[in-house]
JSON list of C-alpha atoms in Angstrom, two decimals:
[
{"chain": "A", "resi": 246, "resn": "UNK", "atom": "CA", "xyz": [20.64, 29.44, -23.34]},
{"chain": "A", "resi": 247, "resn": "UNK", "atom": "CA", "xyz": [20.12, 26.47, -20.67]},
{"chain": "A", "resi": 248, "resn": "UNK", "atom": "CA", "xyz": [16.72, 25.99, -19.32]},
{"chain": "A", "resi": 249, "resn": "UNK", "atom": "CA", "xyz": [16.57, 26.18, -15.52]},
{"chain": "A", "resi": 250, "resn": "UNK", "atom": "CA", "xyz": [14.62, 23.39, -13.59]},
{"chain": "A", "resi": 251, "resn": "UNK", "atom": "CA", "xyz": [14.02, 24.08, -10.17]},
{"chain": "A", "resi": 252, "resn": "UNK", "atom": "CA", "xyz": [15.01, 21.54, -7.46]},
{"chain": "A", "resi": 253, "resn": "UNK", "atom": "CA", "xyz": [13.22, 21.68, -4.64]},
{"chain": "A", "resi": 254, "resn": "UNK", "atom": "CA", "xyz": [15.04, 22.30, -1.36]},
{"chain": "A", "resi": 255, "resn": "UNK", "atom": "CA", "xyz": [18.37, 23.18, -3.07]},
{"chain": "A", "resi": 256, "resn": "UNK", "atom": "CA", "xyz": [17.49, 26.24, -6.01]},
{"chain": "A", "resi": 257, "resn": "UNK", "atom": "CA", "xyz": [14.93, 28.07, -7.15]},
{"chain": "A", "resi": 258, "resn": "UNK", "atom": "CA", "xyz": [14.95, 29.67, -10.67]},
{"chain": "A", "resi": 259, "resn": "UNK", "atom": "CA", "xyz": [15.25, 33.33, -11.39]},
{"chain": "A", "resi": 260, "resn": "UNK", "atom": "CA", "xyz": [16.15, 35.68, -14.27]},
{"chain": "A", "resi": 261, "resn": "UNK", "atom": "CA", "xyz": [19.95, 34.71, -14.94]},
{"chain": "A", "resi": 262, "resn": "UNK", "atom": "CA", "xyz": [19.94, 31.34, -13.39]},
{"chain": "A", "resi": 263, "resn": "UNK", "atom": "CA", "xyz": [19.56, 29.24, -10.45]},
{"chain": "A", "resi": 264, "resn": "UNK", "atom": "CA", "xyz": [19.28, 31.00, -6.88]},
{"chain": "A", "resi": 265, "resn": "UNK", "atom": "CA", "xyz": [20.75, 28.58, -4.24]},
{"chain": "A", "resi": 266, "resn": "UNK", "atom": "CA", "xyz": [18.41, 28.35, -1.25]},
{"chain": "A", "resi": 267, "resn": "UNK", "atom": "CA", "xyz": [20.04, 28.38, 2.40]},
{"chain": "A", "resi": 268, "resn": "UNK", "atom": "CA", "xyz": [22.57, 26.04, 3.06]},
{"chain": "A", "resi": 269, "resn": "UNK", "atom": "CA", "xyz": [23.39, 25.35, -0.83]},
{"chain": "A", "resi": 270, "resn": "UNK", "atom": "CA", "xyz": [26.68, 26.29, -2.40]},
{"chain": "A", "resi": 271, "resn": "UNK", "atom": "CA", "xyz": [28.33, 27.61, -4.46]},
{"chain": "A", "resi": 272, "resn": "UNK", "atom": "CA", "xyz": [26.16, 30.65, -6.04]},
{"chain": "A", "resi": 273, "resn": "UNK", "atom": "CA", "xyz": [24.77, 29.36, -9.64]},
{"chain": "A", "resi": 274, "resn": "UNK", "atom": "CA", "xyz": [25.41, 26.03, -9.08]},
{"chain": "A", "resi": 275, "resn": "UNK", "atom": "CA", "xyz": [23.92, 24.92, -5.73]},
{"chain": "A", "resi": 276, "resn": "UNK", "atom": "CA", "xyz": [25.65, 21.38, -5.64]},
{"chain": "A", "resi": 277, "resn": "UNK", "atom": "CA", "xyz": [27.14, 21.41, -2.09]},
{"chain": "A", "resi": 278, "resn": "UNK", "atom": "CA", "xyz": [25.27, 21.17, 1.21]},
{"chain": "A", "resi": 279, "resn": "UNK", "atom": "CA", "xyz": [26.81, 23.07, 4.30]},
{"chain": "A", "resi": 280, "resn": "UNK", "atom": "CA", "xyz": [24.78, 23.41, 7.43]},
{"chain": "A", "resi": 281, "resn": "UNK", "atom": "CA", "xyz": [26.84, 25.86, 9.82]},
{"chain": "A", "resi": 282, "resn": "UNK", "atom": "CA", "xyz": [27.06, 24.50, 13.15]},
{"chain": "A", "resi": 283, "resn": "UNK", "atom": "CA", "xyz": [27.49, 27.24, 16.04]},
{"chain": "A", "resi": 284, "resn": "UNK", "atom": "CA", "xyz": [30.93, 27.18, 17.95]},
{"chain": "A", "resi": 285, "resn": "UNK", "atom": "CA", "xyz": [32.40, 24.45, 15.18]},
{"chain": "A", "resi": 286, "resn": "UNK", "atom": "CA", "xyz": [32.18, 25.94, 11.66]},
{"chain": "A", "resi": 287, "resn": "UNK", "atom": "CA", "xyz": [30.71, 28.34, 9.18]},
{"chain": "A", "resi": 288, "resn": "UNK", "atom": "CA", "xyz": [30.31, 27.73, 5.32]},
{"chain": "A", "resi": 289, "resn": "UNK", "atom": "CA", "xyz": [32.46, 29.37, 2.66]},
{"chain": "A", "resi": 290, "resn": "UNK", "atom": "CA", "xyz": [31.15, 30.47, -0.54]},
{"chain": "A", "resi": 291, "resn": "UNK", "atom": "CA", "xyz": [32.24, 27.13, -2.09]},
{"chain": "A", "resi": 292, "resn": "UNK", "atom": "CA", "xyz": [30.40, 25.21, 0.31]},
{"chain": "A", "resi": 293, "resn": "UNK", "atom": "CA", "xyz": [33.47, 24.24, 2.34]},
{"chain": "A", "resi": 294, "resn": "UNK", "atom": "CA", "xyz": [33.74, 24.47, 6.08]},
{"chain": "A", "resi": 295, "resn": "UNK", "atom": "CA", "xyz": [35.92, 26.71, 7.85]},
{"chain": "A", "resi": 296, "resn": "UNK", "atom": "CA", "xyz": [36.62, 25.77, 11.45]},
{"chain": "A", "resi": 297, "resn": "UNK", "atom": "CA", "xyz": [36.12, 28.07, 14.39]},
{"chain": "A", "resi": 298, "resn": "UNK", "atom": "CA", "xyz": [39.58, 28.75, 16.19]},
{"chain": "A", "resi": 299, "resn": "UNK", "atom": "CA", "xyz": [39.52, 25.43, 18.52]},
{"chain": "A", "resi": 300, "resn": "UNK", "atom": "CA", "xyz": [38.40, 22.87, 15.85]},
{"chain": "A", "resi": 301, "resn": "UNK", "atom": "CA", "xyz": [40.33, 21.40, 12.79]},
{"chain": "A", "resi": 302, "resn": "UNK", "atom": "CA", "xyz": [39.81, 18.66, 10.12]},
{"chain": "A", "resi": 303, "resn": "UNK", "atom": "CA", "xyz": [37.78, 18.34, 7.18]},
{"chain": "A", "resi": 304, "resn": "UNK", "atom": "CA", "xyz": [34.72, 18.13, 9.12]},
{"chain": "A", "resi": 305, "resn": "UNK", "atom": "CA", "xyz": [35.88, 20.08, 11.95]},
{"chain": "A", "resi": 306, "resn": "UNK", "atom": "CA", "xyz": [35.50, 17.10, 14.09]},
{"chain": "A", "resi": 307, "resn": "UNK", "atom": "CA", "xyz": [38.91, 17.43, 16.26]},
{"chain": "A", "resi": 308, "resn": "UNK", "atom": "CA", "xyz": [40.40, 19.71, 18.91]},
{"chain": "A", "resi": 309, "resn": "UNK", "atom": "CA", "xyz": [43.01, 22.18, 17.53]},
{"chain": "A", "resi": 310, "resn": "UNK", "atom": "CA", "xyz": [46.32, 22.45, 18.93]},
{"chain": "A", "resi": 311, "resn": "UNK", "atom": "CA", "xyz": [45.83, 23.72, 22.72]},
{"chain": "A", "resi": 312, "resn": "UNK", "atom": "CA", "xyz": [42.01, 22.68, 23.00]},
{"chain": "A", "resi": 313, "resn": "UNK", "atom": "CA", "xyz": [40.82, 19.71, 24.80]},
{"chain": "A", "resi": 314, "resn": "UNK", "atom": "CA", "xyz": [37.35, 18.41, 25.79]},
{"chain": "A", "resi": 315, "resn": "UNK", "atom": "CA", "xyz": [34.32, 16.94, 24.12]},
{"chain": "A", "resi": 316, "resn": "UNK", "atom": "CA", "xyz": [33.61, 20.50, 22.50]},
{"chain": "A", "resi": 317, "resn": "UNK", "atom": "CA", "xyz": [37.08, 21.69, 22.46]},
{"chain": "A", "resi": 318, "resn": "UNK", "atom": "CA", "xyz": [36.43, 24.46, 25.08]},
{"chain": "A", "resi": 319, "resn": "UNK", "atom": "CA", "xyz": [39.33, 23.98, 27.41]},
{"chain": "A", "resi": 320, "resn": "UNK", "atom": "CA", "xyz": [42.31, 25.72, 26.58]},
{"chain": "A", "resi": 321, "resn": "UNK", "atom": "CA", "xyz": [45.80, 24.45, 27.62]},
{"chain": "A", "resi": 322, "resn": "UNK", "atom": "CA", "xyz": [48.89, 25.89, 26.30]},
{"chain": "A", "resi": 323, "resn": "UNK", "atom": "CA", "xyz": [52.11, 24.14, 27.78]},
{"chain": "A", "resi": 324, "resn": "UNK", "atom": "CA", "xyz": [55.11, 26.32, 29.36]},
{"chain": "A", "resi": 325, "resn": "UNK", "atom": "CA", "xyz": [58.17, 25.62, 30.85]},
{"chain": "A", "resi": 326, "resn": "UNK", "atom": "CA", "xyz": [56.43, 25.31, 34.23]},
{"chain": "A", "resi": 327, "resn": "UNK", "atom": "CA", "xyz": [53.56, 22.83, 33.19]},
{"chain": "A", "resi": 328, "resn": "UNK", "atom": "CA", "xyz": [52.61, 20.39, 30.63]},
{"chain": "A", "resi": 329, "resn": "UNK", "atom": "CA", "xyz": [48.89, 19.63, 29.54]},
{"chain": "A", "resi": 330, "resn": "UNK", "atom": "CA", "xyz": [47.23, 16.35, 30.13]},
{"chain": "A", "resi": 331, "resn": "UNK", "atom": "CA", "xyz": [45.02, 14.48, 27.78]},
{"chain": "A", "resi": 332, "resn": "UNK", "atom": "CA", "xyz": [42.04, 16.32, 29.18]},
{"chain": "A", "resi": 333, "resn": "UNK", "atom": "CA", "xyz": [43.79, 19.88, 29.07]},
{"chain": "A", "resi": 334, "resn": "UNK", "atom": "CA", "xyz": [44.56, 19.84, 32.77]},
{"chain": "A", "resi": 335, "resn": "UNK", "atom": "CA", "xyz": [47.82, 21.68, 33.65]},
{"chain": "A", "resi": 336, "resn": "UNK", "atom": "CA", "xyz": [50.48, 19.53, 35.48]},
{"chain": "A", "resi": 337, "resn": "UNK", "atom": "CA", "xyz": [53.15, 21.23, 36.95]},
{"chain": "A", "resi": 338, "resn": "UNK", "atom": "CA", "xyz": [56.43, 19.96, 36.13]},
{"chain": "A", "resi": 339, "resn": "UNK", "atom": "CA", "xyz": [57.97, 20.48, 39.62]},
{"chain": "A", "resi": 340, "resn": "UNK", "atom": "CA", "xyz": [54.89, 20.23, 41.96]},
{"chain": "A", "resi": 341, "resn": "UNK", "atom": "CA", "xyz": [57.12, 20.54, 45.23]},
{"chain": "A", "resi": 342, "resn": "UNK", "atom": "CA", "xyz": [57.90, 24.38, 43.80]},
{"chain": "A", "resi": 343, "resn": "UNK", "atom": "CA", "xyz": [54.81, 24.98, 42.07]},
{"chain": "A", "resi": 344, "resn": "UNK", "atom": "CA", "xyz": [51.71, 24.20, 43.86]},
{"chain": "A", "resi": 345, "resn": "UNK", "atom": "CA", "xyz": [48.62, 23.28, 41.45]},
{"chain": "A", "resi": 346, "resn": "UNK", "atom": "CA", "xyz": [47.38, 26.11, 39.19]},
{"chain": "A", "resi": 347, "resn": "UNK", "atom": "CA", "xyz": [50.37, 28.48, 40.40]},
{"chain": "A", "resi": 348, "resn": "UNK", "atom": "CA", "xyz": [52.83, 26.65, 37.95]}
]
């Protein structure tokens, strides 16, 4: 039986082993810190980040395909009538027949 020595901020010791404090994973080991960021990611049971739908990447720092802007909050999905600029604005393919916002 291995003795549990509490580590402040990471875990406490209870009957049955380590009990992780908030933001430390996985249960019983408590060696991975993950602090959820609202609108960006949640933390999985192993401490890995699960990106929100509009973010991607290991640290959820890149906009998912079709999302633009500083907070990846601007959706733009190209169609046969328009493409998306680098900032997520709809750009009509044929401006003459499709006034802006109606393409």
